[in-house]
Amino acid sequence: MKTIELRSDTFTQPTQAMLNAMFAAKVGDDVFGEDFSVNELEAHVAEMFGMEAAVFCPSGTMTNQIAINVHTRPGDEVICEQGAHVYFYEGGGIGRLSGCQARTIAGDRGRITAEQIATVINPDDVHRPGTRLVCLENTCNRGGGSTYSMQQMKAIRILCDEQQLSLHLDGARIFNAIVANNESPRDYGKIFHSISVCLNKGLGAPVGSVLLGTSDFVKQARRTRKVLGGGMRQAGYLAAAGLYALKNHVERLEEDHRKAQKLAEALGNATWVKTVLPVETNIVIFEVAGEMSAAHWVEALRQKGIKTAATSASTIRMVTHLNFTDESLETTLNAIGQL
Ligand SMILES: *Cc1c(COP(=O)(O)O)cnc(C)c1O
């Protein structure tokens, strides 16, 4: 039985064309700034977002944590949503690597508002940590792939300007948001001081993320990347995969979103499912009905060759991606109906 992978969009396998692009990459020593393909990728992404500079890193955790490190000083406070990847899934990096603490907000499916942020900015008082940075996530992973509107993000930037705060975007799945809402990367470049973009999620590259910002910010980010052990040598083989993904795998994200909608519809009609979070992009999160736990249903699906992930005792996540074909969709829809 062929297994169908829905646990995450990080399970994608490089296509033959992507492997060909990697095989043909012109490389050098990137720590010396001499890897042709890495330089090309960084310039390409910076240009796409209309930002001054970019730096290629091994992971989205590293790009996020570097951004936090460069924007803050030890003792500062970082504002984010309570399920934000930077806080929830990065091993306590905010405290461990940057000596900062997080001030979390309960958002609406992962999204926080300018009004909510305004209420947790500390006054200039010796007792209080200095609020320095706001981190947003788009799409919101634990929010079920929800997206911000441009208007919401712009309102947050205006607040950050008034309060002299930096604004970072964890854009692990930013292209899912861009495609779903018909936006342009340049819109984002105007709003955020720094942006982290993952190439290893729905875009289908095997490894890598890019951090964007001003030239000065990126210069400091390169120093932090080296300290964290993220300075890679002939990394151009990986950068070439990322560049290929950006040129060939963005528009097709729409297909992943369409398939996620189909899954949500079928789940909505299934007797063993209680509720499904609204689906905006490629993530479907749902709550199971009845006595059985999420783990029980994950196992039941696994026996039909479908891998999903429990995100709590009663919730399950499915993520569509470029290896989840129309045939995989058919099989999964049938299985959902049969359970
Ligand atoms: C996957 C992800 C990241 C980065 O993860 P890595 O595995 O370190 O590349 C960051 N933020 C969000 C929201 C993610 O989903």
Coordinates of C-alpha atoms and ligand atoms in Angstrom, one line a residue:
M1 CA 0.0 0.0 0.0
K2 CA 1.3 3.4 -1.0
T3 CA 1.3 5.7 2.0
I4 CA -0.2 9.2 1.8
E5 CA 1.6 11.9 3.8
L6 CA -0.5 14.6 5.3
R7 CA 1.4 15.2 8.6
S8 CA 3.2 18.2 7.2
D9 CA 4.2 20.0 4.0
T10 CA 7.8 19.4 5.1
F11 CA 7.7 15.9 3.8
T12 CA 7.9 16.8 0.1
Q13 CA 10.5 15.1 -2.1
P14 CA 12.4 17.2 -4.6
T15 CA 11.2 16.7 -8.2
Q16 CA 13.5 15.5 -10.9
A17 CA 13.6 19.0 -12.4
M18 CA 14.6 20.4 -9.0
L19 CA 17.3 17.8 -8.6
N20 CA 18.6 18.7 -12.1
A21 CA 18.8 22.4 -11.0
M22 CA 20.7 21.4 -7.9
F23 CA 23.1 19.2 -9.8
A24 CA 23.9 22.0 -12.2
A25 CA 24.4 24.6 -9.4
K26 CA 27.5 26.8 -9.5
V27 CA 28.9 26.9 -6.0
G28 CA 31.7 28.4 -3.9
D29 CA 32.3 29.0 -0.2
D30 CA 29.3 30.9 1.1
V31 CA 31.0 31.9 4.4
F32 CA 33.4 33.8 2.2
G33 CA 30.4 35.2 0.3
E34 CA 31.5 33.4 -2.8
D35 CA 28.8 30.9 -3.5
F36 CA 27.3 32.0 -6.8
S37 CA 23.9 30.2 -6.3
V38 CA 23.4 31.4 -2.7
N39 CA 24.2 35.0 -3.8
E40 CA 21.7 34.6 -6.7
L41 CA 19.0 33.2 -4.4
E42 CA 19.5 36.0 -1.8
A43 CA 19.4 38.7 -4.5
H44 CA 16.3 37.1 -6.1
V45 CA 14.3 36.9 -2.8
A46 CA 15.3 40.5 -1.7
E47 CA 14.2 41.8 -5.2
M48 CA 10.9 39.9 -5.0
F49 CA 10.0 41.5 -1.6
G50 CA 11.5 44.9 -2.5
M51 CA 13.9 44.6 0.5
E52 CA 17.5 45.6 0.6
A53 CA 19.2 42.3 1.5
A54 CA 18.7 38.6 2.4
V55 CA 20.6 35.8 4.0
F56 CA 20.2 32.1 3.4
C57 CA 20.0 29.8 6.5
P58 CA 19.5 26.1 7.2
S59 CA 16.0 26.5 8.8
G60 CA 13.1 28.7 9.6
T61 CA 13.8 28.3 13.2
M62 CA 17.2 29.8 12.6
T63 CA 16.0 32.7 10.5
N64 CA 13.3 33.6 13.2
Q65 CA 15.8 33.3 16.1
I66 CA 18.4 35.3 14.2
A67 CA 15.8 38.1 13.6
I68 CA 14.8 38.1 17.3
N69 CA 18.5 38.3 18.3
V70 CA 19.3 41.2 16.0
H71 CA 16.2 43.2 16.8
T72 CA 16.5 42.9 20.6
R73 CA 18.9 43.3 23.6
P74 CA 18.9 40.9 26.6
G75 CA 16.1 41.8 29.0
D76 CA 13.7 42.9 26.3
E77 CA 10.2 41.7 25.7
V78 CA 8.9 40.2 22.5
I79 CA 5.2 40.3 21.7
C80 CA 3.7 37.3 19.9
E81 CA 0.6 35.1 19.7
Q82 CA 0.4 32.3 22.3
G83 CA 0.7 29.6 19.6
A84 CA 3.3 31.4 17.5
H85 CA 6.1 29.2 16.2
V86 CA 8.8 31.5 17.6
Y87 CA 7.4 30.9 21.1
F88 CA 5.7 27.5 20.9
Y89 CA 8.0 25.4 18.7
E90 CA 11.5 26.9 18.9
G91 CA 12.8 25.3 22.1
G92 CA 12.6 28.5 24.2
G93 CA 15.1 30.2 21.8
I94 CA 13.8 33.7 22.7
G95 CA 15.1 33.2 26.3
R96 CA 17.9 30.8 25.6
L97 CA 19.6 32.6 22.6
S98 CA 18.6 36.2 23.1
G99 CA 17.9 36.6 26.8
C100 CA 14.5 38.0 26.1
Q101 CA 11.1 37.0 27.4
A102 CA 7.9 36.6 25.4
R103 CA 4.6 38.4 26.1
T104 CA 2.0 36.3 24.5
I105 CA -1.5 37.2 23.3
A106 CA -4.5 34.8 22.7
G107 CA -5.3 35.5 19.1
D108 CA -8.1 34.6 16.7
R109 CA -6.8 31.4 15.0
G110 CA -3.3 32.7 15.5
R111 CA -3.9 36.3 14.5
I112 CA -3.4 39.2 16.9
T113 CA -4.6 42.8 16.4
A114 CA -3.1 46.2 16.8
E115 CA -5.5 46.9 19.6
Q116 CA -4.4 43.8 21.5
I117 CA -0.7 44.6 21.0
A118 CA -1.3 48.2 22.2
T119 CA -2.6 46.8 25.6
V120 CA 0.6 44.8 26.3
I121 CA 3.3 47.3 25.3
N122 CA 5.1 48.2 28.5
P123 CA 5.4 51.8 29.7
D124 CA 8.9 53.4 30.1
D125 CA 9.2 52.4 33.8
V126 CA 12.4 50.9 35.5
H127 CA 10.3 48.0 36.8
R128 CA 9.2 46.8 33.4
P129 CA 11.1 45.0 30.6
G130 CA 11.4 47.1 27.5
T131 CA 9.0 46.1 24.8
R132 CA 11.2 45.9 21.6
L133 CA 9.7 43.6 19.0
V134 CA 6.4 42.3 17.6
C135 CA 6.4 38.9 15.8
L136 CA 3.5 38.0 13.5
E137 CA 3.0 34.7 11.6
N138 CA 1.4 34.4 8.2
T139 CA -0.1 31.9 7.5
C140 CA -0.7 30.9 11.1
N141 CA 0.4 27.3 11.6
R142 CA -1.5 26.5 14.8
G143 CA -4.4 28.7 13.6
G144 CA -5.0 26.2 10.8
G145 CA -3.3 28.1 8.0
S146 CA -5.3 31.3 8.7
T147 CA -4.1 34.6 7.1
Y148 CA -4.0 38.2 8.0
S149 CA -5.5 40.9 5.9
M150 CA -3.2 43.6 4.6
Q151 CA -5.2 46.1 6.5
Q152 CA -4.6 44.3 9.8
M153 CA -0.9 44.1 9.2
K154 CA -0.6 47.7 8.2
A155 CA -2.4 48.8 11.4
I156 CA 0.1 46.8 13.4
R157 CA 3.0 48.5 11.5
I158 CA 1.6 51.9 12.3
L159 CA 1.4 51.1 16.0
C160 CA 5.0 49.7 15.9
D161 CA 6.2 53.0 14.3
E162 CA 4.4 55.1 17.0
Q163 CA 5.9 52.9 19.7
Q164 CA 9.4 52.5 18.1
L165 CA 9.0 48.7 17.9
S166 CA 10.5 46.4 15.3
L167 CA 8.1 44.2 13.4
H168 CA 9.2 40.7 12.2
L169 CA 7.1 38.3 10.1
D170 CA 7.5 34.5 10.4
G171 CA 6.6 33.9 6.8
A172 CA 7.2 30.1 6.8
R173 CA 4.2 29.8 4.5
I174 CA 4.0 33.4 3.3
F175 CA 3.5 32.3 -0.3
N176 CA 0.4 30.3 0.7
A177 CA -1.0 33.6 2.0
I178 CA 0.1 35.6 -1.0
V179 CA -1.5 33.1 -3.4
A180 CA -4.7 32.7 -1.4
N181 CA -5.3 36.4 -1.0
N182 CA -3.9 37.6 -4.3
E183 CA -1.1 39.7 -2.8
S184 CA 2.3 40.7 -3.9
P185 CA 5.6 40.0 -1.9
R186 CA 6.3 43.7 -2.3
D187 CA 3.3 44.5 -0.1
Y188 CA 5.0 42.6 2.7
G189 CA 8.4 44.2 2.1
K190 CA 6.8 47.6 2.8
I191 CA 5.2 46.5 6.1
F192 CA 7.8 44.4 7.9
H193 CA 11.3 45.2 9.2
S194 CA 12.3 41.6 8.7
I195 CA 10.7 38.6 7.0
S196 CA 11.6 34.9 7.3
V197 CA 10.6 32.8 4.3
C198 CA 10.8 29.0 4.3
L199 CA 11.7 27.2 1.1
N200 CA 11.2 23.7 2.7
K201 CA 7.5 23.8 3.3
G202 CA 4.9 23.9 0.5
L203 CA 7.5 25.3 -2.0
G204 CA 9.1 21.8 -1.9
A205 CA 12.8 22.5 -1.5
P206 CA 14.6 20.0 0.7
V207 CA 16.3 22.5 3.1
G208 CA 16.5 26.2 3.7
S209 CA 15.0 29.5 4.7
V210 CA 15.8 33.1 3.8
L211 CA 15.8 36.1 6.2
L212 CA 15.1 39.5 4.7
G213 CA 15.8 43.0 6.0
T214 CA 17.8 46.1 5.5
S215 CA 21.5 45.8 4.5
D216 CA 22.6 46.7 8.0
F217 CA 20.2 44.2 9.6
V218 CA 21.3 41.4 7.3
K219 CA 25.0 42.2 8.0
Q220 CA 24.3 41.7 11.7
A221 CA 22.2 38.6 10.9
R222 CA 25.2 37.0 9.1
R223 CA 27.3 37.5 12.3
T224 CA 24.6 35.8 14.4
R225 CA 24.2 33.0 11.8
K226 CA 27.9 32.3 12.1
V227 CA 27.7 32.2 15.9
L228 CA 24.8 29.7 15.7
G229 CA 26.8 27.4 13.4
G230 CA 24.6 28.2 10.4
G231 CA 27.4 29.4 8.1
M232 CA 27.4 26.7 5.4
R233 CA 30.1 26.2 2.7
Q234 CA 28.9 25.0 -0.8
A235 CA 25.3 25.7 0.2
G236 CA 24.5 26.6 -3.4
Y237 CA 23.3 23.1 -4.1
L238 CA 20.5 23.8 -1.6
A239 CA 20.0 27.4 -2.7
A240 CA 19.5 26.2 -6.3
A241 CA 16.6 24.0 -5.1
G242 CA 15.1 27.1 -3.4
L243 CA 15.5 29.2 -6.4
Y244 CA 13.9 26.5 -8.6
A245 CA 11.0 26.3 -6.1
L246 CA 10.4 30.1 -6.1
K247 CA 10.3 30.1 -9.9
N248 CA 8.2 27.0 -10.4
H249 CA 6.2 26.1 -7.2
V250 CA 4.5 29.3 -6.1
E251 CA 1.4 29.4 -8.4
R252 CA 0.7 25.8 -7.9
L253 CA 0.0 26.3 -4.2
E254 CA -3.5 27.2 -5.3
E255 CA -3.9 23.5 -6.0
D256 CA -2.9 22.6 -2.5
H257 CA -5.5 25.0 -1.2
R258 CA -8.2 23.5 -3.4
K259 CA -7.4 20.0 -2.1
A260 CA -7.4 21.2 1.5
Q261 CA -11.0 22.6 0.9
K262 CA -12.1 19.2 -0.4
L263 CA -10.7 17.5 2.7
A264 CA -12.5 20.0 4.9
E265 CA -15.8 19.4 3.1
A266 CA -15.5 15.6 3.5
L267 CA -14.5 16.0 7.2
G268 CA -17.4 18.3 7.8
N269 CA -19.7 15.6 6.6
A270 CA -18.1 12.8 8.6
T271 CA -19.9 11.5 11.7
W272 CA -16.6 11.0 13.6
V273 CA -15.7 14.7 13.2
K274 CA -17.1 17.4 15.5
T275 CA -15.8 20.6 13.9
V276 CA -13.3 21.7 11.2
L277 CA -11.5 25.0 11.5
P278 CA -12.2 27.3 8.5
V279 CA -9.7 26.4 5.7
E280 CA -7.9 29.4 4.0
T281 CA -4.8 27.7 2.7
N282 CA -3.2 24.3 2.9
I283 CA -3.7 23.3 6.5
V284 CA -6.8 21.5 7.8
I285 CA -7.3 21.2 11.6
F286 CA -10.3 19.4 13.0
E287 CA -11.7 18.2 16.3
V288 CA -12.9 14.6 16.6
A289 CA -16.4 13.7 18.0
G290 CA -17.3 11.2 20.6
E291 CA -15.3 9.2 23.2
M292 CA -12.3 8.2 21.1
S293 CA -9.1 10.4 21.2
A294 CA -7.4 12.0 18.2
A295 CA -4.7 9.4 18.5
H296 CA -7.3 6.7 17.9
W297 CA -8.4 8.3 14.6
V298 CA -4.9 9.0 13.5
E299 CA -4.2 5.3 13.9
A300 CA -7.4 4.4 12.0
L301 CA -6.3 6.6 9.1
R302 CA -2.8 5.2 9.2
Q303 CA -4.2 1.7 8.8
K304 CA -5.7 2.9 5.5
G305 CA -2.3 4.2 4.5
I306 CA -2.9 7.9 5.4
K307 CA -0.5 9.7 7.8
T308 CA -1.9 12.6 9.8
A309 CA -0.8 14.3 13.0
A310 CA -2.6 14.8 16.3
T311 CA -2.1 18.4 17.5
S312 CA -3.8 17.8 20.8
A313 CA -5.8 15.1 22.6
S314 CA -8.8 15.9 20.4
T315 CA -7.5 17.6 17.3
I316 CA -5.9 16.4 14.1
R317 CA -4.0 18.2 11.4
M318 CA -3.7 17.5 7.7
V319 CA -1.4 19.6 5.4
T320 CA -1.5 19.4 1.6
H321 CA 1.6 19.8 -0.5
L322 CA 3.0 19.1 -4.0
N323 CA 3.3 15.3 -3.4
F324 CA -0.3 15.1 -2.4
T325 CA -1.8 14.3 -5.8
D326 CA -5.4 14.1 -7.1
E327 CA -5.2 10.4 -6.6
S328 CA -4.0 10.8 -3.0
L329 CA -7.0 13.2 -2.5
E330 CA -9.5 10.6 -3.9
T331 CA -8.1 7.9 -1.6
T332 CA -8.2 10.2 1.4
L333 CA -11.8 11.4 0.7
N334 CA -12.9 7.7 0.5
A335 CA -11.2 6.8 3.7
I336 CA -12.7 9.8 5.6
G337 CA -16.1 8.6 4.5
Q338 CA -15.5 5.0 5.4
L339 CA -14.3 5.5 9.0
Ligands
LIG1 C1 8.0 25.2 9.9 C2 7.8 26.6 10.5 C3 8.9 27.3 10.8 C4 10.4 26.9 10.6 O1 10.6 25.6 10.8 P1 12.0 24.9 10.4 O2 11.6 23.4 10.5 O3 13.0 25.3 11.5 O4 12.4 25.3 9.1 C5 8.7 28.6 11.3 N1 7.5 29.0 11.5 C6 6.4 28.3 11.2 C7 5.0 29.0 11.4 C8 6.5 27.1 10.7 O5 5.4 26.4 10.4

